[in-house]
Amino acid sequence: MNRIGKFLAITILASAATVAAAQGYNGPSSASAAPASARYAGPSTVPGMTAKELLANGVDDQYVTLTGKLVRHTGGDHYVLADASGEIRADISAKHFPQDQVIDANTVVELEGKFDKERFGSSKLEVKRIKVIAAK
């Protein structure tokens, strides 16, 4: 490998290490998401539901709020939220994680987003906002 190739490889590896150090989710995972800028934190009229209620009765493109813990990161933007009723898949872009707050599998969060109901396969919540409720 020539010098330019070695330099390029080292630069890419160093950049990846920097990104890994600045992540906002710290629970079970093979990778995590980066923190995002601050968002609106006032009251909302989006209804709160449980994972079980949403999976059983939710309609496609319905906006909802779920409260629970992000118990797993399954790769990319894919996470699993668990509440007292069960679990649901959640797609969370790195830009939606709160800035300067670490979220792990013991952190209670409120997720607000759009329900993506699938006829076949797994339905999921496309998260638009995360609010940290409590870390235990």
mmCIF file of N, CA, C and O in Angstrom, residues 2-91:
data_model
loop_
_atom_site.group_PDB
_atom_site.id
_atom_site.type_symbol
_atom_site.label_atom_id
_atom_site.label_comp_id
_atom_site.label_asym_id
_atom_site.label_seq_id
_atom_site.Cartn_x
_atom_site.Cartn_y
_atom_site.Cartn_z
ATOM 1 N N ASN A 2 0.567 2.187 -0.846
ATOM 2 C CA ASN A 2 1.396 3.389 -0.909
ATOM 3 C C ASN A 2 1.098 4.329 0.255
ATOM 4 O O ASN A 2 0.187 4.112 1.039
ATOM 5 N N ARG A 3 1.873 5.368 0.350
ATOM 6 C CA ARG A 3 1.751 6.299 1.484
ATOM 7 C C ARG A 3 0.393 6.998 1.516
ATOM 8 O O ARG A 3 -0.179 7.200 2.583
ATOM 9 N N ILE A 4 -0.103 7.382 0.375
ATOM 10 C CA ILE A 4 -1.392 8.068 0.331
ATOM 11 C C ILE A 4 -2.503 7.117 0.791
ATOM 12 O O ILE A 4 -3.392 7.502 1.549
ATOM 13 N N GLY A 5 -2.437 5.868 0.363
ATOM 14 C CA GLY A 5 -3.430 4.878 0.781
ATOM 15 C C GLY A 5 -3.397 4.654 2.281
ATOM 16 O O GLY A 5 -4.440 4.556 2.932
ATOM 17 N N LYS A 6 -2.199 4.567 2.852
ATOM 18 C CA LYS A 6 -2.069 4.380 4.300
ATOM 19 C C LYS A 6 -2.617 5.594 5.045
ATOM 20 O O LYS A 6 -3.323 5.462 6.041
ATOM 21 N N PHE A 7 -2.277 6.781 4.568
ATOM 22 C CA PHE A 7 -2.761 8.008 5.202
ATOM 23 C C PHE A 7 -4.288 8.071 5.163
ATOM 24 O O PHE A 7 -4.934 8.423 6.145
ATOM 25 N N LEU A 8 -4.867 7.712 4.021
ATOM 26 C CA LEU A 8 -6.313 7.716 3.867
ATOM 27 C C LEU A 8 -6.968 6.717 4.823
ATOM 28 O O LEU A 8 -7.964 7.028 5.472
ATOM 29 N N ALA A 9 -6.404 5.531 4.953
ATOM 30 C CA ALA A 9 -6.950 4.507 5.853
ATOM 31 C C ALA A 9 -6.890 4.966 7.309
ATOM 32 O O ALA A 9 -7.847 4.792 8.069
ATOM 33 N N ILE A 10 -5.780 5.567 7.704
ATOM 34 C CA ILE A 10 -5.633 6.058 9.076
ATOM 35 C C ILE A 10 -6.627 7.178 9.348
ATOM 36 O O ILE A 10 -7.251 7.226 10.406
ATOM 37 N N THR A 11 -6.811 8.074 8.392
ATOM 38 C CA THR A 11 -7.753 9.185 8.544
ATOM 39 C C THR A 11 -9.180 8.670 8.706
ATOM 40 O O THR A 11 -9.925 9.148 9.569
ATOM 41 N N ILE A 12 -9.568 7.683 7.932
ATOM 42 C CA ILE A 12 -10.912 7.122 8.020
ATOM 43 C C ILE A 12 -11.121 6.447 9.366
ATOM 44 O O ILE A 12 -12.154 6.626 10.015
ATOM 45 N N LEU A 13 -10.149 5.679 9.828
ATOM 46 C CA LEU A 13 -10.269 5.012 11.124
ATOM 47 C C LEU A 13 -10.346 6.016 12.269
ATOM 48 O O LEU A 13 -11.112 5.844 13.208
ATOM 49 N N ALA A 14 -9.557 7.072 12.205
ATOM 50 C CA ALA A 14 -9.582 8.096 13.243
ATOM 51 C C ALA A 14 -10.931 8.814 13.256
ATOM 52 O O ALA A 14 -11.471 9.114 14.323
ATOM 53 N N SER A 15 -11.507 9.069 12.091
ATOM 54 C CA SER A 15 -12.823 9.709 12.011
ATOM 55 C C SER A 15 -13.894 8.822 12.610
ATOM 56 O O SER A 15 -14.780 9.282 13.323
ATOM 57 N N ALA A 16 -13.828 7.526 12.352
ATOM 58 C CA ALA A 16 -14.806 6.592 12.906
ATOM 59 C C ALA A 16 -14.721 6.553 14.429
ATOM 60 O O ALA A 16 -15.735 6.483 15.116
ATOM 61 N N ALA A 17 -13.522 6.605 14.977
ATOM 62 C CA ALA A 17 -13.350 6.599 16.430
ATOM 63 C C ALA A 17 -13.926 7.864 17.047
ATOM 64 O O ALA A 17 -14.523 7.825 18.127
ATOM 65 N N THR A 18 -13.777 8.999 16.374
ATOM 66 C CA THR A 18 -14.326 10.261 16.860
ATOM 67 C C THR A 18 -15.846 10.214 16.879
ATOM 68 O O THR A 18 -16.480 10.634 17.840
ATOM 69 N N VAL A 19 -16.456 9.679 15.830
ATOM 70 C CA VAL A 19 -17.908 9.559 15.769
ATOM 71 C C VAL A 19 -18.391 8.626 16.871
ATOM 72 O O VAL A 19 -19.376 8.888 17.542
ATOM 73 N N ALA A 20 -17.708 7.531 17.097
ATOM 74 C CA ALA A 20 -18.114 6.571 18.128
ATOM 75 C C ALA A 20 -18.071 7.195 19.516
ATOM 76 O O ALA A 20 -18.888 6.880 20.368
ATOM 77 N N ALA A 21 -17.161 8.091 19.763
ATOM 78 C CA ALA A 21 -17.034 8.721 21.078
ATOM 79 C C ALA A 21 -18.141 9.741 21.343
ATOM 80 O O ALA A 21 -18.402 10.085 22.482
ATOM 81 N N ALA A 22 -18.832 10.212 20.305
ATOM 82 C CA ALA A 22 -19.832 11.265 20.469
ATOM 83 C C ALA A 22 -21.258 10.747 20.344
ATOM 84 O O ALA A 22 -22.150 11.456 19.946
ATOM 85 N N GLN A 23 -21.508 9.512 20.694
ATOM 86 C CA GLN A 23 -22.818 8.921 20.504
ATOM 87 C C GLN A 23 -23.739 9.200 21.678
ATOM 88 O O GLN A 23 -23.313 9.312 22.800
ATOM 89 N N GLY A 24 -25.090 9.227 21.395
ATOM 90 C CA GLY A 24 -26.056 9.552 22.419
ATOM 91 C C GLY A 24 -26.750 8.365 23.039
ATOM 92 O O GLY A 24 -27.340 8.484 24.088
ATOM 93 N N TYR A 25 -26.726 7.197 22.426
ATOM 94 C CA TYR A 25 -27.351 5.993 22.986
ATOM 95 C C TYR A 25 -26.251 5.095 23.481
ATOM 96 O O TYR A 25 -25.281 4.861 22.793
ATOM 97 N N ASN A 26 -26.400 4.562 24.703
ATOM 98 C CA ASN A 26 -25.330 3.774 25.293
ATOM 99 C C ASN A 26 -25.825 2.434 25.817
ATOM 100 O O ASN A 26 -25.230 1.853 26.687
ATOM 101 N N GLY A 27 -26.944 1.936 25.297
ATOM 102 C CA GLY A 27 -27.491 0.661 25.742
ATOM 103 C C GLY A 27 -26.943 -0.487 24.913
ATOM 104 O O GLY A 27 -25.986 -0.325 24.165
ATOM 105 N N PRO A 28 -27.561 -1.673 25.018
ATOM 106 C CA PRO A 28 -27.104 -2.838 24.262
ATOM 107 C C PRO A 28 -27.151 -2.553 22.771
ATOM 108 O O PRO A 28 -28.178 -2.144 22.260
ATOM 109 N N SER A 29 -26.020 -2.747 22.096
ATOM 110 C CA SER A 29 -25.951 -2.355 20.710
ATOM 111 C C SER A 29 -24.673 -2.810 20.053
ATOM 112 O O SER A 29 -23.684 -3.099 20.693
ATOM 113 N N SER A 30 -24.726 -2.799 18.731
ATOM 114 C CA SER A 30 -23.510 -2.976 17.962
ATOM 115 C C SER A 30 -23.022 -1.627 17.456
ATOM 116 O O SER A 30 -21.912 -1.484 17.012
ATOM 117 N N ALA A 31 -23.891 -0.636 17.511
ATOM 118 C CA ALA A 31 -23.560 0.730 17.111
ATOM 119 C C ALA A 31 -24.537 1.661 17.816
ATOM 120 O O ALA A 31 -25.551 1.231 18.323
ATOM 121 N N SER A 32 -24.250 2.950 17.833
ATOM 122 C CA SER A 32 -25.126 3.911 18.504
ATOM 123 C C SER A 32 -25.328 5.141 17.651
ATOM 124 O O SER A 32 -24.724 5.299 16.608
ATOM 125 N N ALA A 33 -26.166 6.048 18.128
ATOM 126 C CA ALA A 33 -26.521 7.251 17.390
ATOM 127 C C ALA A 33 -25.857 8.479 17.994
ATOM 128 O O ALA A 33 -25.593 8.531 19.174
ATOM 129 N N ALA A 34 -25.651 9.490 17.163
ATOM 130 C CA ALA A 34 -25.022 10.732 17.611
ATOM 131 C C ALA A 34 -26.068 11.676 18.191
ATOM 132 O O ALA A 34 -27.230 11.623 17.813
ATOM 133 N N PRO A 35 -25.665 12.560 19.109
ATOM 134 C CA PRO A 35 -26.609 13.501 19.694
ATOM 135 C C PRO A 35 -27.108 14.517 18.669
ATOM 136 O O PRO A 35 -26.462 14.778 17.678
ATOM 137 N N ALA A 36 -28.268 15.094 18.932
ATOM 138 C CA ALA A 36 -28.870 16.061 18.027
ATOM 139 C C ALA A 36 -29.032 17.402 18.727
ATOM 140 O O ALA A 36 -28.813 17.524 19.917
ATOM 141 N N SER A 37 -29.454 18.407 17.956
ATOM 142 C CA SER A 37 -29.673 19.723 18.540
ATOM 143 C C SER A 37 -30.999 19.741 19.292
ATOM 144 O O SER A 37 -31.845 18.875 19.119
ATOM 145 N N ALA A 38 -31.221 20.776 20.106
ATOM 146 C CA ALA A 38 -32.425 20.896 20.933
ATOM 147 C C ALA A 38 -33.662 21.065 20.051
ATOM 148 O O ALA A 38 -33.599 21.632 18.967
ATOM 149 N N ARG A 39 -34.798 20.592 20.535
ATOM 150 C CA ARG A 39 -36.073 20.666 19.818
ATOM 151 C C ARG A 39 -37.146 21.234 20.739
ATOM 152 O O ARG A 39 -36.924 21.457 21.911
ATOM 153 N N TYR A 40 -38.363 21.394 20.221
ATOM 154 C CA TYR A 40 -39.510 21.871 21.007
ATOM 155 C C TYR A 40 -39.765 20.926 22.166
ATOM 156 O O TYR A 40 -39.764 19.712 22.007
ATOM 157 N N ALA A 41 -39.989 21.466 23.357
ATOM 158 C CA ALA A 41 -40.188 20.642 24.551
ATOM 159 C C ALA A 41 -41.473 20.993 25.288
ATOM 160 O O ALA A 41 -41.653 20.615 26.430
ATOM 161 N N GLY A 42 -42.386 21.699 24.645
ATOM 162 C CA GLY A 42 -43.626 22.093 25.294
ATOM 163 C C GLY A 42 -44.694 21.016 25.227
ATOM 164 O O GLY A 42 -44.430 19.885 24.839
ATOM 165 N N PRO A 43 -45.933 21.363 25.607
ATOM 166 C CA PRO A 43 -47.021 20.385 25.628
ATOM 167 C C PRO A 43 -47.376 19.900 24.232
ATOM 168 O O PRO A 43 -47.119 20.563 23.238
ATOM 169 N N SER A 44 -47.991 18.713 24.187
ATOM 170 C CA SER A 44 -48.358 18.104 22.922
ATOM 171 C C SER A 44 -49.758 17.519 23.012
ATOM 172 O O SER A 44 -50.191 17.079 24.071
ATOM 173 N N THR A 45 -50.466 17.490 21.896
ATOM 174 C CA THR A 45 -51.792 16.876 21.849
ATOM 175 C C THR A 45 -51.743 15.475 21.251
ATOM 176 O O THR A 45 -52.777 14.860 21.033
ATOM 177 N N VAL A 46 -50.556 14.974 20.999
ATOM 178 C CA VAL A 46 -50.399 13.630 20.454
ATOM 179 C C VAL A 46 -50.761 12.623 21.549
ATOM 180 O O VAL A 46 -50.234 12.694 22.659
ATOM 181 N N PRO A 47 -51.685 11.677 21.267
ATOM 182 C CA PRO A 47 -52.141 10.760 22.316
ATOM 183 C C PRO A 47 -51.065 9.786 22.770
ATOM 184 O O PRO A 47 -50.258 9.323 21.975
ATOM 185 N N GLY A 48 -51.073 9.465 24.065
ATOM 186 C CA GLY A 48 -50.179 8.472 24.613
ATOM 187 C C GLY A 48 -50.819 7.093 24.547
ATOM 188 O O GLY A 48 -52.027 6.953 24.731
ATOM 189 N N MET A 49 -50.027 6.082 24.246
ATOM 190 C CA MET A 49 -50.514 4.705 24.146
ATOM 191 C C MET A 49 -49.447 3.775 24.694
ATOM 192 O O MET A 49 -48.320 4.180 24.925
ATOM 193 N N THR A 50 -49.812 2.506 24.850
ATOM 194 C CA THR A 50 -48.822 1.483 25.174
ATOM 195 C C THR A 50 -48.427 0.792 23.874
ATOM 196 O O THR A 50 -49.136 0.893 22.857
ATOM 197 N N ALA A 51 -47.324 0.073 23.912
ATOM 198 C CA ALA A 51 -46.872 -0.655 22.729
ATOM 199 C C ALA A 51 -47.924 -1.659 22.270
ATOM 200 O O ALA A 51 -48.224 -1.771 21.078
ATOM 201 N N LYS A 52 -48.517 -2.368 23.219
ATOM 202 C CA LYS A 52 -49.526 -3.375 22.890
ATOM 203 C C LYS A 52 -50.760 -2.743 22.243
ATOM 204 O O LYS A 52 -51.275 -3.246 21.236
ATOM 205 N N GLU A 53 -51.235 -1.620 22.816
ATOM 206 C CA GLU A 53 -52.396 -0.915 22.247
ATOM 207 C C GLU A 53 -52.102 -0.438 20.831
ATOM 208 O O GLU A 53 -52.934 -0.576 19.939
ATOM 209 N N LEU A 54 -50.921 0.122 20.636
ATOM 210 C CA LEU A 54 -50.562 0.644 19.324
ATOM 211 C C LEU A 54 -50.486 -0.472 18.293
ATOM 212 O O LEU A 54 -51.029 -0.346 17.192
ATOM 213 N N LEU A 55 -49.841 -1.570 18.625
ATOM 214 C CA LEU A 55 -49.728 -2.678 17.681
ATOM 215 C C LEU A 55 -51.095 -3.296 17.366
ATOM 216 O O LEU A 55 -51.344 -3.714 16.237
ATOM 217 N N ALA A 56 -51.987 -3.336 18.352
ATOM 218 C CA ALA A 56 -53.303 -3.952 18.151
ATOM 219 C C ALA A 56 -54.297 -3.019 17.453
ATOM 220 O O ALA A 56 -55.093 -3.462 16.621
ATOM 221 N N ASN A 57 -54.266 -1.730 17.808
ATOM 222 C CA ASN A 57 -55.313 -0.819 17.352
ATOM 223 C C ASN A 57 -54.825 0.371 16.525
ATOM 224 O O ASN A 57 -55.645 1.155 16.061
ATOM 225 N N GLY A 58 -53.528 0.540 16.388
ATOM 226 C CA GLY A 58 -53.006 1.695 15.675
ATOM 227 C C GLY A 58 -53.303 1.638 14.185
ATOM 228 O O GLY A 58 -53.442 0.565 13.604
ATOM 229 N N VAL A 59 -53.409 2.814 13.598
ATOM 230 C CA VAL A 59 -53.627 2.910 12.156
ATOM 231 C C VAL A 59 -52.391 3.529 11.509
ATOM 232 O O VAL A 59 -51.649 4.276 12.147
ATOM 233 N N ASP A 60 -52.180 3.210 10.254
ATOM 234 C CA ASP A 60 -51.006 3.697 9.541
ATOM 235 C C ASP A 60 -50.964 5.228 9.549
ATOM 236 O O ASP A 60 -51.988 5.885 9.380
ATOM 237 N N ASP A 61 -49.788 5.764 9.785
ATOM 238 C CA ASP A 61 -49.513 7.206 9.808
ATOM 239 C C ASP A 61 -50.129 7.934 11.002
ATOM 240 O O ASP A 61 -50.201 9.160 11.022
ATOM 241 N N GLN A 62 -50.565 7.207 12.023
ATOM 242 C CA GLN A 62 -51.095 7.803 13.243
ATOM 243 C C GLN A 62 -49.936 8.332 14.085
ATOM 244 O O GLN A 62 -48.944 7.653 14.285
ATOM 245 N N TYR A 63 -50.066 9.564 14.593
ATOM 246 C CA TYR A 63 -49.060 10.120 15.495
ATOM 247 C C TYR A 63 -49.389 9.710 16.919
ATOM 248 O O TYR A 63 -50.538 9.829 17.350
ATOM 249 N N VAL A 64 -48.390 9.199 17.638
ATOM 250 C CA VAL A 64 -48.593 8.716 19.006
ATOM 251 C C VAL A 64 -47.383 9.049 19.864
ATOM 252 O O VAL A 64 -46.317 9.396 19.360
ATOM 253 N N THR A 65 -47.579 8.892 21.171
ATOM 254 C CA THR A 65 -46.505 9.022 22.147
ATOM 255 C C THR A 65 -46.435 7.726 22.935
ATOM 256 O O THR A 65 -47.459 7.233 23.406
ATOM 257 N N LEU A 66 -45.240 7.151 23.054
ATOM 258 C CA LEU A 66 -45.001 5.947 23.844
ATOM 259 C C LEU A 66 -43.958 6.258 24.900
ATOM 260 O O LEU A 66 -43.000 6.991 24.637
ATOM 261 N N THR A 67 -44.131 5.694 26.087
ATOM 262 C CA THR A 67 -43.157 5.858 27.160
ATOM 263 C C THR A 67 -42.630 4.487 27.549
ATOM 264 O O THR A 67 -43.398 3.551 27.741
ATOM 265 N N GLY A 68 -41.315 4.365 27.628
ATOM 266 C CA GLY A 68 -40.688 3.100 27.983
ATOM 267 C C GLY A 68 -39.176 3.235 27.961
ATOM 268 O O GLY A 68 -38.637 4.340 28.108
ATOM 269 N N LYS A 69 -38.499 2.113 27.736
ATOM 270 C CA LYS A 69 -37.032 2.090 27.698
ATOM 271 C C LYS A 69 -36.559 1.519 26.371
ATOM 272 O O LYS A 69 -37.139 0.548 25.875
ATOM 273 N N LEU A 70 -35.522 2.124 25.813
ATOM 274 C CA LEU A 70 -34.899 1.570 24.615
ATOM 275 C C LEU A 70 -34.005 0.418 25.071
ATOM 276 O O LEU A 70 -32.895 0.638 25.539
ATOM 277 N N VAL A 71 -34.508 -0.795 24.962
ATOM 278 C CA VAL A 71 -33.816 -1.951 25.530
ATOM 279 C C VAL A 71 -32.781 -2.569 24.594
ATOM 280 O O VAL A 71 -31.895 -3.288 25.050
ATOM 281 N N ARG A 72 -32.897 -2.299 23.289
ATOM 282 C CA ARG A 72 -31.936 -2.855 22.337
ATOM 283 C C ARG A 72 -31.751 -1.926 21.146
ATOM 284 O O ARG A 72 -32.682 -1.259 20.728
ATOM 285 N N HIS A 73 -30.546 -1.957 20.622
ATOM 286 C CA HIS A 73 -30.238 -1.314 19.352
ATOM 287 C C HIS A 73 -29.951 -2.450 18.385
ATOM 288 O O HIS A 73 -29.057 -3.252 18.624
ATOM 289 N N THR A 74 -30.718 -2.553 17.310
ATOM 290 C CA THR A 74 -30.583 -3.688 16.403
ATOM 291 C C THR A 74 -29.837 -3.338 15.127
ATOM 292 O O THR A 74 -29.828 -4.124 14.189
ATOM 293 N N GLY A 75 -29.183 -2.182 15.120
ATOM 294 C CA GLY A 75 -28.371 -1.762 13.979
ATOM 295 C C GLY A 75 -28.968 -0.561 13.270
ATOM 296 O O GLY A 75 -30.180 -0.391 13.216
ATOM 297 N N GLY A 76 -28.100 0.276 12.752
ATOM 298 C CA GLY A 76 -28.547 1.464 12.026
ATOM 299 C C GLY A 76 -29.419 2.355 12.895
ATOM 300 O O GLY A 76 -29.069 2.692 14.017
ATOM 301 N N ASP A 77 -30.589 2.719 12.371
ATOM 302 C CA ASP A 77 -31.546 3.558 13.091
ATOM 303 C C ASP A 77 -32.584 2.724 13.840
ATOM 304 O O ASP A 77 -33.597 3.247 14.282
ATOM 305 N N HIS A 78 -32.362 1.426 13.977
ATOM 306 C CA HIS A 78 -33.368 0.509 14.501
ATOM 307 C C HIS A 78 -33.133 0.175 15.978
ATOM 308 O O HIS A 78 -32.068 -0.297 16.353
ATOM 309 N N TYR A 79 -34.180 0.409 16.788
ATOM 310 C CA TYR A 79 -34.145 0.165 18.226
ATOM 311 C C TYR A 79 -35.405 -0.603 18.629
ATOM 312 O O TYR A 79 -36.344 -0.721 17.839
ATOM 313 N N VAL A 80 -35.424 -1.093 19.867
ATOM 314 C CA VAL A 80 -36.618 -1.741 20.413
ATOM 315 C C VAL A 80 -36.985 -0.999 21.691
ATOM 316 O O VAL A 80 -36.166 -0.867 22.592
ATOM 317 N N LEU A 81 -38.233 -0.512 21.736
ATOM 318 C CA LEU A 81 -38.764 0.150 22.924
ATOM 319 C C LEU A 81 -39.623 -0.853 23.681
ATOM 320 O O LEU A 81 -40.468 -1.522 23.082
ATOM 321 N N ALA A 82 -39.403 -0.957 24.988
ATOM 322 C CA ALA A 82 -40.213 -1.841 25.838
ATOM 323 C C ALA A 82 -40.928 -1.002 26.874
ATOM 324 O O ALA A 82 -40.342 -0.091 27.466
ATOM 325 N N ASP A 83 -42.211 -1.315 27.072
ATOM 326 C CA ASP A 83 -42.967 -0.735 28.178
ATOM 327 C C ASP A 83 -43.616 -1.900 28.930
ATOM 328 O O ASP A 83 -43.327 -3.060 28.644
ATOM 329 N N ALA A 84 -44.471 -1.609 29.881
ATOM 330 C CA ALA A 84 -45.074 -2.665 30.700
ATOM 331 C C ALA A 84 -45.927 -3.633 29.881
ATOM 332 O O ALA A 84 -46.129 -4.775 30.282
ATOM 333 N N SER A 85 -46.397 -3.203 28.702
ATOM 334 C CA SER A 85 -47.289 -4.043 27.900
ATOM 335 C C SER A 85 -46.568 -4.914 26.879
ATOM 336 O O SER A 85 -47.132 -5.879 26.381
ATOM 337 N N GLY A 86 -45.340 -4.554 26.521
ATOM 338 C CA GLY A 86 -44.622 -5.320 25.501
ATOM 339 C C GLY A 86 -43.551 -4.491 24.824
ATOM 340 O O GLY A 86 -43.068 -3.506 25.373
ATOM 341 N N GLU A 87 -43.202 -4.904 23.607
ATOM 342 C CA GLU A 87 -42.133 -4.249 22.847
ATOM 343 C C GLU A 87 -42.615 -3.842 21.463
ATOM 344 O O GLU A 87 -43.526 -4.460 20.913
ATOM 345 N N ILE A 88 -41.963 -2.802 20.927
ATOM 346 C CA ILE A 88 -42.251 -2.344 19.583
ATOM 347 C C ILE A 88 -40.948 -1.859 18.948
ATOM 348 O O ILE A 88 -40.083 -1.310 19.634
ATOM 349 N N ARG A 89 -40.813 -2.075 17.649
ATOM 350 C CA ARG A 89 -39.654 -1.557 16.915
ATOM 351 C C ARG A 89 -39.787 -0.050 16.775
ATOM 352 O O ARG A 89 -40.879 0.468 16.566
ATOM 353 N N ALA A 90 -38.661 0.636 16.881
ATOM 354 C CA ALA A 90 -38.648 2.088 16.724
ATOM 355 C C ALA A 90 -37.479 2.471 15.823
ATOM 356 O O ALA A 90 -36.359 2.035 16.049
ATOM 357 N N ASP A 91 -37.763 3.253 14.791
ATOM 358 C CA ASP A 91 -36.716 3.785 13.926
ATOM 359 C C ASP A 91 -36.415 5.199 14.398
ATOM 360 O O ASP A 91 -37.300 6.060 14.388
#
